[in-house]
């Protein structure tokens, strides 16, 4: 069993839809949770960062962490074609520590 | 001005050759990493250096040897390249030991290595 599980998709939605992306994990020691976006042939770029449990909002993006269920989510409101990319969840036990990634979910937003 | 830059972007080489990938960051971060992304886009850590000191060394064949001449540079040398080494290699950096501020890794754009 992988430490971090993420449905690879692909996920296809119409423009304007609300997108929900999720990851589950097995190691309760994880404290730092991140979402990265990776466009084709580019490096991952940090979208959201959350320490411990709770919600965080940034524009159209909301990240949620539920440590009791070992479950994290990323919501994208009013999705745009420019949101089409692979979304990777990632987590670590401490800052600067080993970052464990999910497999990534490929998202396509159709105009 | 690129924050984490890797060279080369593409590398095509024959089995058995030795090659190096270079990485530089201008963010003032104290920790740098090498990650490998396979054909299924799964990212896995290989090495981590903090202030030139090796702190993470995953189960990687010893044909892979990282070197950090200073905290802004991290290079990866690969000996006797094999077909299975074909992947995208990402360099990243972070400011460790920071809790509540905008902690996160900054990745380079990757080096696409093809071994033929």
mmCIF file with all atom_site columns, C-alpha atoms in Angstrom:
data_model
loop_
_atom_site.group_PDB
_atom_site.id
_atom_site.type_symbol
_atom_site.label_atom_id
_atom_site.label_alt_id
_atom_site.label_comp_id
_atom_site.label_asym_id
_atom_site.label_entity_id
_atom_site.label_seq_id
_atom_site.pdbx_PDB_ins_code
_atom_site.Cartn_x
_atom_site.Cartn_y
_atom_site.Cartn_z
_atom_site.occupancy
_atom_site.B_iso_or_equiv
_atom_site.pdbx_formal_charge
_atom_site.auth_seq_id
_atom_site.auth_comp_id
_atom_site.auth_asym_id
_atom_site.auth_atom_id
_atom_site.pdbx_PDB_model_num
ATOM 1   C CA . UNK A 1 1   ? 0.000   0.000  0.000   1.00 0.00 ? 1   UNK A CA 1
ATOM 2   C CA . UNK A 1 2   ? 1.330   3.422  -0.954  1.00 0.00 ? 2   UNK A CA 1
ATOM 3   C CA . UNK A 1 3   ? 1.699   6.034  1.776   1.00 0.00 ? 3   UNK A CA 1
ATOM 4   C CA . UNK A 1 4   ? -0.389  8.499  -0.230  1.00 0.00 ? 4   UNK A CA 1
ATOM 5   C CA . UNK A 1 5   ? -3.216  7.422  -2.525  1.00 0.00 ? 5   UNK A CA 1
ATOM 6   C CA . UNK A 1 6   ? -4.675  9.635  -5.232  1.00 0.00 ? 6   UNK A CA 1
ATOM 7   C CA . UNK A 1 7   ? -7.053  8.732  -8.030  1.00 0.00 ? 7   UNK A CA 1
ATOM 8   C CA . UNK A 1 8   ? -5.095  9.326  -11.262 1.00 0.00 ? 8   UNK A CA 1
ATOM 9   C CA . UNK A 1 9   ? -8.219  10.116 -13.281 1.00 0.00 ? 9   UNK A CA 1
ATOM 10  C CA . UNK A 1 10  ? -8.407  11.425 -15.926 1.00 0.00 ? 10  UNK A CA 1
ATOM 11  C CA . UNK A 1 11  ? -11.129 13.812 -14.795 1.00 0.00 ? 11  UNK A CA 1
ATOM 12  C CA . UNK A 1 12  ? -12.989 15.851 -17.395 1.00 0.00 ? 12  UNK A CA 1
ATOM 13  C CA . UNK A 1 13  ? -15.369 18.682 -16.435 1.00 0.00 ? 13  UNK A CA 1
ATOM 14  C CA . UNK A 1 14  ? -17.113 21.537 -18.268 1.00 0.00 ? 14  UNK A CA 1
ATOM 15  C CA . UNK A 1 15  ? -15.929 25.094 -17.787 1.00 0.00 ? 15  UNK A CA 1
ATOM 16  C CA . UNK A 1 16  ? -17.447 26.679 -14.677 1.00 0.00 ? 16  UNK A CA 1
ATOM 17  C CA . UNK A 1 17  ? -17.828 23.398 -12.785 1.00 0.00 ? 17  UNK A CA 1
ATOM 18  C CA . UNK A 1 18  ? -16.657 22.854 -9.222  1.00 0.00 ? 18  UNK A CA 1
ATOM 19  C CA . UNK A 1 19  ? -13.829 20.349 -9.131  1.00 0.00 ? 19  UNK A CA 1
ATOM 20  C CA . UNK A 1 20  ? -13.048 18.175 -6.132  1.00 0.00 ? 20  UNK A CA 1
ATOM 21  C CA . UNK A 1 21  ? -9.679  16.418 -5.888  1.00 0.00 ? 21  UNK A CA 1
ATOM 22  C CA . UNK A 1 22  ? -8.800  14.111 -3.018  1.00 0.00 ? 22  UNK A CA 1
ATOM 23  C CA . UNK A 1 23  ? -6.002  12.160 -1.400  1.00 0.00 ? 23  UNK A CA 1
ATOM 24  C CA . UNK A 1 24  ? -5.869  9.690  1.449   1.00 0.00 ? 24  UNK A CA 1
ATOM 25  C CA . UNK A 1 25  ? -2.793  8.803  3.432   1.00 0.00 ? 25  UNK A CA 1
ATOM 26  C CA . UNK A 1 26  ? -1.720  6.220  5.953   1.00 0.00 ? 26  UNK A CA 1
ATOM 27  C CA . UNK A 1 27  ? 1.010   7.913  8.016   1.00 0.00 ? 27  UNK A CA 1
ATOM 28  C CA . UNK A 1 28  ? -0.529  9.889  10.877  1.00 0.00 ? 28  UNK A CA 1
ATOM 29  C CA . UNK A 1 29  ? 2.809   11.675 11.408  1.00 0.00 ? 29  UNK A CA 1
ATOM 30  C CA . UNK A 1 30  ? 2.246   13.866 8.342   1.00 0.00 ? 30  UNK A CA 1
ATOM 31  C CA . UNK A 1 31  ? 1.759   17.490 9.433   1.00 0.00 ? 31  UNK A CA 1
ATOM 32  C CA . UNK A 1 32  ? 2.364   19.558 6.283   1.00 0.00 ? 32  UNK A CA 1
ATOM 33  C CA . UNK A 1 33  ? 0.056   19.198 3.314   1.00 0.00 ? 33  UNK A CA 1
ATOM 34  C CA . UNK A 1 34  ? 0.441   20.685 -0.121  1.00 0.00 ? 34  UNK A CA 1
ATOM 35  C CA . UNK A 1 35  ? -1.188  20.744 -3.519  1.00 0.00 ? 35  UNK A CA 1
ATOM 36  C CA . UNK A 1 36  ? 0.906   21.203 -6.620  1.00 0.00 ? 36  UNK A CA 1
ATOM 37  C CA . UNK A 1 37  ? -0.188  21.864 -10.185 1.00 0.00 ? 37  UNK A CA 1
ATOM 38  C CA . UNK A 1 38  ? 1.898   20.503 -13.031 1.00 0.00 ? 38  UNK A CA 1
ATOM 39  C CA . UNK A 1 39  ? 1.370   21.522 -16.633 1.00 0.00 ? 39  UNK A CA 1
ATOM 40  C CA . UNK A 1 40  ? 2.618   19.221 -19.355 1.00 0.00 ? 40  UNK A CA 1
ATOM 41  C CA . UNK A 1 41  ? 6.432   19.220 -19.620 1.00 0.00 ? 41  UNK A CA 1
ATOM 42  C CA . UNK A 1 42  ? 6.778   21.683 -16.734 1.00 0.00 ? 42  UNK A CA 1
ATOM 43  C CA . UNK A 1 43  ? 7.824   21.401 -13.104 1.00 0.00 ? 43  UNK A CA 1
ATOM 44  C CA . UNK A 1 44  ? 5.250   21.197 -10.285 1.00 0.00 ? 44  UNK A CA 1
ATOM 45  C CA . UNK A 1 45  ? 4.225   24.586 -8.891  1.00 0.00 ? 45  UNK A CA 1
ATOM 46  C CA . UNK A 1 46  ? 2.912   25.054 -5.372  1.00 0.00 ? 46  UNK A CA 1
ATOM 47  C CA . UNK A 1 47  ? -0.794  25.928 -5.237  1.00 0.00 ? 47  UNK A CA 1
ATOM 48  C CA . UNK A 1 48  ? -1.756  25.528 -1.604  1.00 0.00 ? 48  UNK A CA 1
ATOM 49  C CA . UNK A 1 49  ? 0.033   24.768 1.638   1.00 0.00 ? 49  UNK A CA 1
ATOM 50  C CA . UNK A 1 50  ? -1.654  23.805 4.908   1.00 0.00 ? 50  UNK A CA 1
ATOM 51  C CA . UNK A 1 51  ? -0.175  23.018 8.271   1.00 0.00 ? 51  UNK A CA 1
ATOM 52  C CA . UNK A 1 52  ? -2.143  20.420 10.280  1.00 0.00 ? 52  UNK A CA 1
ATOM 53  C CA . UNK A 1 53  ? -5.946  20.236 10.041  1.00 0.00 ? 53  UNK A CA 1
ATOM 54  C CA . UNK A 1 54  ? -8.325  22.884 8.742   1.00 0.00 ? 54  UNK A CA 1
ATOM 55  C CA . UNK A 1 55  ? -9.307  24.817 5.660   1.00 0.00 ? 55  UNK A CA 1
ATOM 56  C CA . UNK A 1 56  ? -7.442  27.355 3.601   1.00 0.00 ? 56  UNK A CA 1
ATOM 57  C CA . UNK A 1 57  ? -8.825  29.469 0.798   1.00 0.00 ? 57  UNK A CA 1
ATOM 58  C CA . UNK A 1 58  ? -6.983  31.324 -1.952  1.00 0.00 ? 58  UNK A CA 1
ATOM 59  C CA . UNK A 1 59  ? -9.097  32.799 -4.714  1.00 0.00 ? 59  UNK A CA 1
ATOM 60  C CA . UNK A 1 60  ? -10.914 29.973 -6.514  1.00 0.00 ? 60  UNK A CA 1
ATOM 61  C CA . UNK A 1 61  ? -8.986  27.304 -4.602  1.00 0.00 ? 61  UNK A CA 1
ATOM 62  C CA . UNK A 1 62  ? -9.829  25.795 -1.215  1.00 0.00 ? 62  UNK A CA 1
ATOM 63  C CA . UNK A 1 63  ? -7.726  23.177 0.536   1.00 0.00 ? 63  UNK A CA 1
ATOM 64  C CA . UNK A 1 64  ? -9.113  21.026 3.343   1.00 0.00 ? 64  UNK A CA 1
ATOM 65  C CA . UNK A 1 65  ? -7.267  18.710 5.684   1.00 0.00 ? 65  UNK A CA 1
ATOM 66  C CA . UNK A 1 66  ? -9.008  16.193 7.939   1.00 0.00 ? 66  UNK A CA 1
ATOM 67  C CA . UNK A 1 67  ? -6.274  14.501 9.959   1.00 0.00 ? 67  UNK A CA 1
ATOM 68  C CA . UNK A 1 68  ? -8.729  12.314 11.862  1.00 0.00 ? 68  UNK A CA 1
ATOM 69  C CA . UNK A 1 69  ? -9.784  10.692 8.583   1.00 0.00 ? 69  UNK A CA 1
ATOM 70  C CA . UNK A 1 70  ? -6.341  11.037 6.950   1.00 0.00 ? 70  UNK A CA 1
ATOM 71  C CA . UNK A 1 71  ? -7.997  12.762 4.021   1.00 0.00 ? 71  UNK A CA 1
ATOM 72  C CA . UNK A 1 72  ? -7.163  15.944 2.147   1.00 0.00 ? 72  UNK A CA 1
ATOM 73  C CA . UNK A 1 73  ? -9.084  17.751 -0.572  1.00 0.00 ? 73  UNK A CA 1
ATOM 74  C CA . UNK A 1 74  ? -8.645  20.531 -3.080  1.00 0.00 ? 74  UNK A CA 1
ATOM 75  C CA . UNK A 1 75  ? -11.686 22.330 -4.458  1.00 0.00 ? 75  UNK A CA 1
ATOM 76  C CA . UNK A 1 76  ? -11.558 24.487 -7.561  1.00 0.00 ? 76  UNK A CA 1
ATOM 77  C CA . UNK A 1 77  ? -14.516 26.812 -8.076  1.00 0.00 ? 77  UNK A CA 1
ATOM 78  C CA . UNK A 1 78  ? -15.536 28.217 -11.475 1.00 0.00 ? 78  UNK A CA 1
ATOM 79  C CA . UNK A 1 79  ? -13.007 25.988 -13.225 1.00 0.00 ? 79  UNK A CA 1
ATOM 80  C CA . UNK A 1 80  ? -11.330 27.384 -16.337 1.00 0.00 ? 80  UNK A CA 1
ATOM 81  C CA . UNK A 1 81  ? -9.662  25.667 -19.321 1.00 0.00 ? 81  UNK A CA 1
ATOM 82  C CA . UNK A 1 82  ? -6.372  27.077 -18.003 1.00 0.00 ? 82  UNK A CA 1
ATOM 83  C CA . UNK A 1 83  ? -6.848  24.849 -14.924 1.00 0.00 ? 83  UNK A CA 1
ATOM 84  C CA . UNK A 1 84  ? -6.278  21.792 -17.136 1.00 0.00 ? 84  UNK A CA 1
ATOM 85  C CA . UNK A 1 85  ? -3.193  20.143 -15.646 1.00 0.00 ? 85  UNK A CA 1
ATOM 86  C CA . UNK A 1 86  ? -2.113  17.339 -13.335 1.00 0.00 ? 86  UNK A CA 1
ATOM 87  C CA . UNK A 1 87  ? -2.777  18.045 -9.660  1.00 0.00 ? 87  UNK A CA 1
ATOM 88  C CA . UNK A 1 88  ? -0.477  16.413 -7.131  1.00 0.00 ? 88  UNK A CA 1
ATOM 89  C CA . UNK A 1 89  ? -1.058  16.179 -3.410  1.00 0.00 ? 89  UNK A CA 1
ATOM 90  C CA . UNK A 1 90  ? 2.052   16.030 -1.249  1.00 0.00 ? 90  UNK A CA 1
ATOM 91  C CA . UNK A 1 91  ? 2.815   15.830 2.439   1.00 0.00 ? 91  UNK A CA 1
ATOM 92  C CA . UNK A 1 92  ? 5.680   15.690 4.900   1.00 0.00 ? 92  UNK A CA 1
ATOM 93  C CA . UNK A 1 93  ? 6.262   15.159 8.609   1.00 0.00 ? 93  UNK A CA 1
ATOM 94  C CA . UNK A 1 94  ? 8.255   18.346 9.121   1.00 0.00 ? 94  UNK A CA 1
ATOM 95  C CA . UNK A 1 95  ? 9.479   21.371 7.132   1.00 0.00 ? 95  UNK A CA 1
ATOM 96  C CA . UNK A 1 96  ? 12.301  20.432 4.807   1.00 0.00 ? 96  UNK A CA 1
ATOM 97  C CA . UNK A 1 97  ? 11.519  16.764 5.278   1.00 0.00 ? 97  UNK A CA 1
ATOM 98  C CA . UNK A 1 98  ? 10.876  14.146 2.682   1.00 0.00 ? 98  UNK A CA 1
ATOM 99  C CA . UNK A 1 99  ? 7.876   15.196 0.585   1.00 0.00 ? 99  UNK A CA 1
ATOM 100 C CA . UNK A 1 100 ? 5.677   12.222 -0.290  1.00 0.00 ? 100 UNK A CA 1
ATOM 101 C CA . UNK A 1 101 ? 3.538   12.687 -3.379  1.00 0.00 ? 101 UNK A CA 1
ATOM 102 C CA . UNK A 1 102 ? 0.313   11.138 -4.564  1.00 0.00 ? 102 UNK A CA 1
ATOM 103 C CA . UNK A 1 103 ? 0.228   9.819  -8.099  1.00 0.00 ? 103 UNK A CA 1
ATOM 104 C CA . UNK A 1 104 ? -1.454  12.965 -9.428  1.00 0.00 ? 104 UNK A CA 1
ATOM 105 C CA . UNK A 1 105 ? -4.906  13.505 -10.947 1.00 0.00 ? 105 UNK A CA 1
ATOM 106 C CA . UNK A 1 106 ? -5.077  14.619 -14.562 1.00 0.00 ? 106 UNK A CA 1
ATOM 107 C CA . UNK A 1 107 ? -7.777  17.290 -14.942 1.00 0.00 ? 107 UNK A CA 1
ATOM 108 C CA . UNK A 1 108 ? -9.242  18.555 -18.195 1.00 0.00 ? 108 UNK A CA 1
ATOM 109 C CA . UNK A 1 109 ? -11.626 21.535 -18.198 1.00 0.00 ? 109 UNK A CA 1
ATOM 110 C CA . UNK A 1 110 ? -13.563 21.744 -21.451 1.00 0.00 ? 110 UNK A CA 1
ATOM 111 C CA . UNK A 1 111 ? -14.709 25.152 -22.797 1.00 0.00 ? 111 UNK A CA 1
ATOM 112 C CA . UNK B 2 1   ? 14.886  35.482 -13.219 1.00 0.00 ? 1   UNK B CA 1
ATOM 113 C CA . UNK B 2 2   ? 14.404  31.713 -12.768 1.00 0.00 ? 2   UNK B CA 1
ATOM 114 C CA . UNK B 2 3   ? 14.236  30.626 -9.111  1.00 0.00 ? 3   UNK B CA 1
ATOM 115 C CA . UNK B 2 4   ? 15.396  27.010 -9.580  1.00 0.00 ? 4   UNK B CA 1
ATOM 116 C CA . UNK B 2 5   ? 17.195  26.327 -12.826 1.00 0.00 ? 5   UNK B CA 1
ATOM 117 C CA . UNK B 2 6   ? 18.354  22.987 -14.166 1.00 0.00 ? 6   UNK B CA 1
ATOM 118 C CA . UNK B 2 7   ? 20.601  22.149 -17.072 1.00 0.00 ? 7   UNK B CA 1
ATOM 119 C CA . UNK B 2 8   ? 20.284  20.528 -19.458 1.00 0.00 ? 8   UNK B CA 1
ATOM 120 C CA . UNK B 2 9   ? 16.530  20.415 -20.159 1.00 0.00 ? 9   UNK B CA 1
ATOM 121 C CA . UNK B 2 10  ? 16.883  17.374 -22.395 1.00 0.00 ? 10  UNK B CA 1
ATOM 122 C CA . UNK B 2 11  ? 19.504  14.645 -22.348 1.00 0.00 ? 11  UNK B CA 1
ATOM 123 C CA . UNK B 2 12  ? 19.615  11.725 -24.774 1.00 0.00 ? 12  UNK B CA 1
ATOM 124 C CA . UNK B 2 13  ? 22.462  9.302  -24.225 1.00 0.00 ? 13  UNK B CA 1
ATOM 125 C CA . UNK B 2 14  ? 23.497  5.722  -24.767 1.00 0.00 ? 14  UNK B CA 1
ATOM 126 C CA . UNK B 2 15  ? 23.506  2.957  -22.170 1.00 0.00 ? 15  UNK B CA 1
ATOM 127 C CA . UNK B 2 16  ? 26.717  2.780  -20.229 1.00 0.00 ? 16  UNK B CA 1
ATOM 128 C CA . UNK B 2 17  ? 27.544  6.482  -20.504 1.00 0.00 ? 17  UNK B CA 1
ATOM 129 C CA . UNK B 2 18  ? 28.121  8.829  -17.545 1.00 0.00 ? 18  UNK B CA 1
ATOM 130 C CA . UNK B 2 19  ? 26.189  12.099 -17.376 1.00 0.00 ? 19  UNK B CA 1
ATOM 131 C CA . UNK B 2 20  ? 25.622  15.021 -15.024 1.00 0.00 ? 20  UNK B CA 1
ATOM 132 C CA . UNK B 2 21  ? 22.693  17.320 -14.348 1.00 0.00 ? 21  UNK B CA 1
ATOM 133 C CA . UNK B 2 22  ? 23.236  20.688 -12.701 1.00 0.00 ? 22  UNK B CA 1
ATOM 134 C CA . UNK B 2 23  ? 20.880  22.697 -10.494 1.00 0.00 ? 23  UNK B CA 1
ATOM 135 C CA . UNK B 2 24  ? 21.065  26.191 -9.074  1.00 0.00 ? 24  UNK B CA 1
ATOM 136 C CA . UNK B 2 25  ? 18.612  28.133 -6.889  1.00 0.00 ? 25  UNK B CA 1
ATOM 137 C CA . UNK B 2 26  ? 18.614  31.866 -6.205  1.00 0.00 ? 26  UNK B CA 1
ATOM 138 C CA . UNK B 2 27  ? 15.945  31.835 -3.490  1.00 0.00 ? 27  UNK B CA 1
ATOM 139 C CA . UNK B 2 28  ? 18.334  31.714 -0.546  1.00 0.00 ? 28  UNK B CA 1
ATOM 140 C CA . UNK B 2 29  ? 16.862  28.370 0.517   1.00 0.00 ? 29  UNK B CA 1
ATOM 141 C CA . UNK B 2 30  ? 18.980  26.099 2.653   1.00 0.00 ? 30  UNK B CA 1
ATOM 142 C CA . UNK B 2 31  ? 17.670  22.728 1.497   1.00 0.00 ? 31  UNK B CA 1
ATOM 143 C CA . UNK B 2 32  ? 17.816  21.226 -1.993  1.00 0.00 ? 32  UNK B CA 1
ATOM 144 C CA . UNK B 2 33  ? 16.457  17.970 -3.399  1.00 0.00 ? 33  UNK B CA 1
ATOM 145 C CA . UNK B 2 34  ? 16.498  15.643 -6.359  1.00 0.00 ? 34  UNK B CA 1
ATOM 146 C CA . UNK B 2 35  ? 13.234  13.982 -7.349  1.00 0.00 ? 35  UNK B CA 1
ATOM 147 C CA . UNK B 2 36  ? 12.599  11.437 -10.082 1.00 0.00 ? 36  UNK B CA 1
ATOM 148 C CA . UNK B 2 37  ? 9.303   11.397 -12.020 1.00 0.00 ? 37  UNK B CA 1
ATOM 149 C CA . UNK B 2 38  ? 8.539   8.167  -13.835 1.00 0.00 ? 38  UNK B CA 1
ATOM 150 C CA . UNK B 2 39  ? 6.433   7.631  -16.945 1.00 0.00 ? 39  UNK B CA 1
ATOM 151 C CA . UNK B 2 40  ? 3.268   7.485  -14.811 1.00 0.00 ? 40  UNK B CA 1
ATOM 152 C CA . UNK B 2 41  ? 4.101   10.931 -13.384 1.00 0.00 ? 41  UNK B CA 1
ATOM 153 C CA . UNK B 2 42  ? 4.866   9.542  -9.926  1.00 0.00 ? 42  UNK B CA 1
ATOM 154 C CA . UNK B 2 43  ? 7.368   11.786 -8.127  1.00 0.00 ? 43  UNK B CA 1
ATOM 155 C CA . UNK B 2 44  ? 9.775   10.168 -5.720  1.00 0.00 ? 44  UNK B CA 1
ATOM 156 C CA . UNK B 2 45  ? 12.545  11.738 -3.660  1.00 0.00 ? 45  UNK B CA 1
ATOM 157 C CA . UNK B 2 46  ? 16.099  10.604 -4.290  1.00 0.00 ? 46  UNK B CA 1
ATOM 158 C CA . UNK B 2 47  ? 18.340  12.908 -2.241  1.00 0.00 ? 47  UNK B CA 1
ATOM 159 C CA . UNK B 2 48  ? 18.189  15.947 -0.014  1.00 0.00 ? 48  UNK B CA 1
ATOM 160 C CA . UNK B 2 49  ? 20.948  18.326 1.068   1.00 0.00 ? 49  UNK B CA 1
ATOM 161 C CA . UNK B 2 50  ? 20.775  20.893 3.837   1.00 0.00 ? 50  UNK B CA 1
ATOM 162 C CA . UNK B 2 51  ? 23.565  23.475 3.767   1.00 0.00 ? 51  UNK B CA 1
ATOM 163 C CA . UNK B 2 52  ? 25.790  21.160 1.716   1.00 0.00 ? 52  UNK B CA 1
ATOM 164 C CA . UNK B 2 53  ? 25.168  18.213 4.037   1.00 0.00 ? 53  UNK B CA 1
ATOM 165 C CA . UNK B 2 54  ? 23.411  15.066 2.777   1.00 0.00 ? 54  UNK B CA 1
ATOM 166 C CA . UNK B 2 55  ? 20.334  14.476 4.952   1.00 0.00 ? 55  UNK B CA 1
ATOM 167 C CA . UNK B 2 56  ? 18.138  12.185 2.855   1.00 0.00 ? 56  UNK B CA 1
ATOM 168 C CA . UNK B 2 57  ? 19.459  9.340  0.758   1.00 0.00 ? 57  UNK B CA 1
ATOM 169 C CA . UNK B 2 58  ? 16.662  7.100  -0.447  1.00 0.00 ? 58  UNK B CA 1
ATOM 170 C CA . UNK B 2 59  ? 17.165  3.626  -1.841  1.00 0.00 ? 59  UNK B CA 1
ATOM 171 C CA . UNK B 2 60  ? 18.892  4.770  -4.980  1.00 0.00 ? 60  UNK B CA 1
ATOM 172 C CA . UNK B 2 61  ? 21.551  2.764  -6.882  1.00 0.00 ? 61  UNK B CA 1
ATOM 173 C CA . UNK B 2 62  ? 25.023  3.985  -5.992  1.00 0.00 ? 62  UNK B CA 1
ATOM 174 C CA . UNK B 2 63  ? 25.509  4.832  -9.673  1.00 0.00 ? 63  UNK B CA 1
ATOM 175 C CA . UNK B 2 64  ? 23.736  8.062  -8.684  1.00 0.00 ? 64  UNK B CA 1
ATOM 176 C CA . UNK B 2 65  ? 25.953  10.480 -6.800  1.00 0.00 ? 65  UNK B CA 1
ATOM 177 C CA . UNK B 2 66  ? 24.792  13.926 -5.728  1.00 0.00 ? 66  UNK B CA 1
ATOM 178 C CA . UNK B 2 67  ? 27.166  16.730 -4.916  1.00 0.00 ? 67  UNK B CA 1
ATOM 179 C CA . UNK B 2 68  ? 26.503  20.116 -3.337  1.00 0.00 ? 68  UNK B CA 1
ATOM 180 C CA . UNK B 2 69  ? 29.436  22.544 -3.644  1.00 0.00 ? 69  UNK B CA 1
ATOM 181 C CA . UNK B 2 70  ? 27.453  25.240 -1.795  1.00 0.00 ? 70  UNK B CA 1
ATOM 182 C CA . UNK B 2 71  ? 23.891  25.681 -0.576  1.00 0.00 ? 71  UNK B CA 1
ATOM 183 C CA . UNK B 2 72  ? 22.765  27.242 -3.860  1.00 0.00 ? 72  UNK B CA 1
ATOM 184 C CA . UNK B 2 73  ? 23.931  24.370 -6.065  1.00 0.00 ? 73  UNK B CA 1
ATOM 185 C CA . UNK B 2 74  ? 23.139  20.683 -6.221  1.00 0.00 ? 74  UNK B CA 1
ATOM 186 C CA . UNK B 2 75  ? 24.393  18.450 -9.013  1.00 0.00 ? 75  UNK B CA 1
ATOM 187 C CA . UNK B 2 76  ? 23.563  14.863 -9.878  1.00 0.00 ? 76  UNK B CA 1
ATOM 188 C CA . UNK B 2 77  ? 26.075  12.572 -11.534 1.00 0.00 ? 77  UNK B CA 1
ATOM 189 C CA . UNK B 2 78  ? 24.932  9.253  -12.976 1.00 0.00 ? 78  UNK B CA 1
ATOM 190 C CA . UNK B 2 79  ? 27.406  6.517  -13.899 1.00 0.00 ? 79  UNK B CA 1
ATOM 191 C CA . UNK B 2 80  ? 26.838  3.619  -16.272 1.00 0.00 ? 80  UNK B CA 1
ATOM 192 C CA . UNK B 2 81  ? 23.409  4.750  -17.399 1.00 0.00 ? 81  UNK B CA 1
ATOM 193 C CA . UNK B 2 82  ? 20.733  2.075  -17.845 1.00 0.00 ? 82  UNK B CA 1
ATOM 194 C CA . UNK B 2 83  ? 17.485  2.042  -19.827 1.00 0.00 ? 83  UNK B CA 1
ATOM 195 C CA . UNK B 2 84  ? 15.504  2.163  -16.570 1.00 0.00 ? 84  UNK B CA 1
ATOM 196 C CA . UNK B 2 85  ? 17.090  5.504  -15.669 1.00 0.00 ? 85  UNK B CA 1
ATOM 197 C CA . UNK B 2 86  ? 14.983  7.185  -18.355 1.00 0.00 ? 86  UNK B CA 1
ATOM 198 C CA . UNK B 2 87  ? 12.731  9.630  -16.516 1.00 0.00 ? 87  UNK B CA 1
ATOM 199 C CA . UNK B 2 88  ? 12.328  13.312 -15.720 1.00 0.00 ? 88  UNK B CA 1
ATOM 200 C CA . UNK B 2 89  ? 14.611  14.483 -12.921 1.00 0.00 ? 89  UNK B CA 1
ATOM 201 C CA . UNK B 2 90  ? 13.513  17.495 -10.903 1.00 0.00 ? 90  UNK B CA 1
ATOM 202 C CA . UNK B 2 91  ? 15.593  19.648 -8.652  1.00 0.00 ? 91  UNK B CA 1
ATOM 203 C CA . UNK B 2 92  ? 13.773  21.489 -5.852  1.00 0.00 ? 92  UNK B CA 1
ATOM 204 C CA . UNK B 2 93  ? 14.581  23.743 -2.940  1.00 0.00 ? 93  UNK B CA 1
ATOM 205 C CA . UNK B 2 94  ? 12.870  24.784 0.286   1.00 0.00 ? 94  UNK B CA 1
ATOM 206 C CA . UNK B 2 95  ? 13.437  26.791 3.429   1.00 0.00 ? 95  UNK B CA 1
ATOM 207 C CA . UNK B 2 96  ? 13.389  24.159 6.128   1.00 0.00 ? 96  UNK B CA 1
ATOM 208 C CA . UNK B 2 97  ? 12.378  24.616 9.757   1.00 0.00 ? 97  UNK B CA 1
ATOM 209 C CA . UNK B 2 98  ? 9.695   27.158 8.939   1.00 0.00 ? 98  UNK B CA 1
ATOM 210 C CA . UNK B 2 99  ? 6.296   26.244 10.317  1.00 0.00 ? 99  UNK B CA 1
ATOM 211 C CA . UNK B 2 100 ? 3.498   28.658 9.648   1.00 0.00 ? 100 UNK B CA 1
ATOM 212 C CA . UNK B 2 101 ? 4.808   30.767 6.804   1.00 0.00 ? 101 UNK B CA 1
ATOM 213 C CA . UNK B 2 102 ? 4.556   29.899 3.157   1.00 0.00 ? 102 UNK B CA 1
ATOM 214 C CA . UNK B 2 103 ? 6.531   26.738 3.368   1.00 0.00 ? 103 UNK B CA 1
ATOM 215 C CA . UNK B 2 104 ? 6.696   24.747 0.179   1.00 0.00 ? 104 UNK B CA 1
ATOM 216 C CA . UNK B 2 105 ? 9.144   23.358 -2.274  1.00 0.00 ? 105 UNK B CA 1
ATOM 217 C CA . UNK B 2 106 ? 10.050  25.262 -5.435  1.00 0.00 ? 106 UNK B CA 1
ATOM 218 C CA . UNK B 2 107 ? 10.743  22.951 -8.339  1.00 0.00 ? 107 UNK B CA 1
ATOM 219 C CA . UNK B 2 108 ? 12.855  23.428 -11.406 1.00 0.00 ? 108 UNK B CA 1
ATOM 220 C CA . UNK B 2 109 ? 11.450  22.709 -14.849 1.00 0.00 ? 109 UNK B CA 1
ATOM 221 C CA . UNK B 2 110 ? 13.048  19.276 -15.017 1.00 0.00 ? 110 UNK B CA 1
ATOM 222 C CA . UNK B 2 111 ? 15.633  17.386 -17.054 1.00 0.00 ? 111 UNK B CA 1
ATOM 223 C CA . UNK B 2 112 ? 14.150  14.803 -19.398 1.00 0.00 ? 112 UNK B CA 1
ATOM 224 C CA . UNK B 2 113 ? 16.668  11.962 -19.562 1.00 0.00 ? 113 UNK B CA 1
ATOM 225 C CA . UNK B 2 114 ? 16.333  9.344  -22.294 1.00 0.00 ? 114 UNK B CA 1
ATOM 226 C CA . UNK B 2 115 ? 18.710  6.400  -22.303 1.00 0.00 ? 115 UNK B CA 1
ATOM 227 C CA . UNK B 2 116 ? 18.852  4.488  -25.593 1.00 0.00 ? 116 UNK B CA 1
#
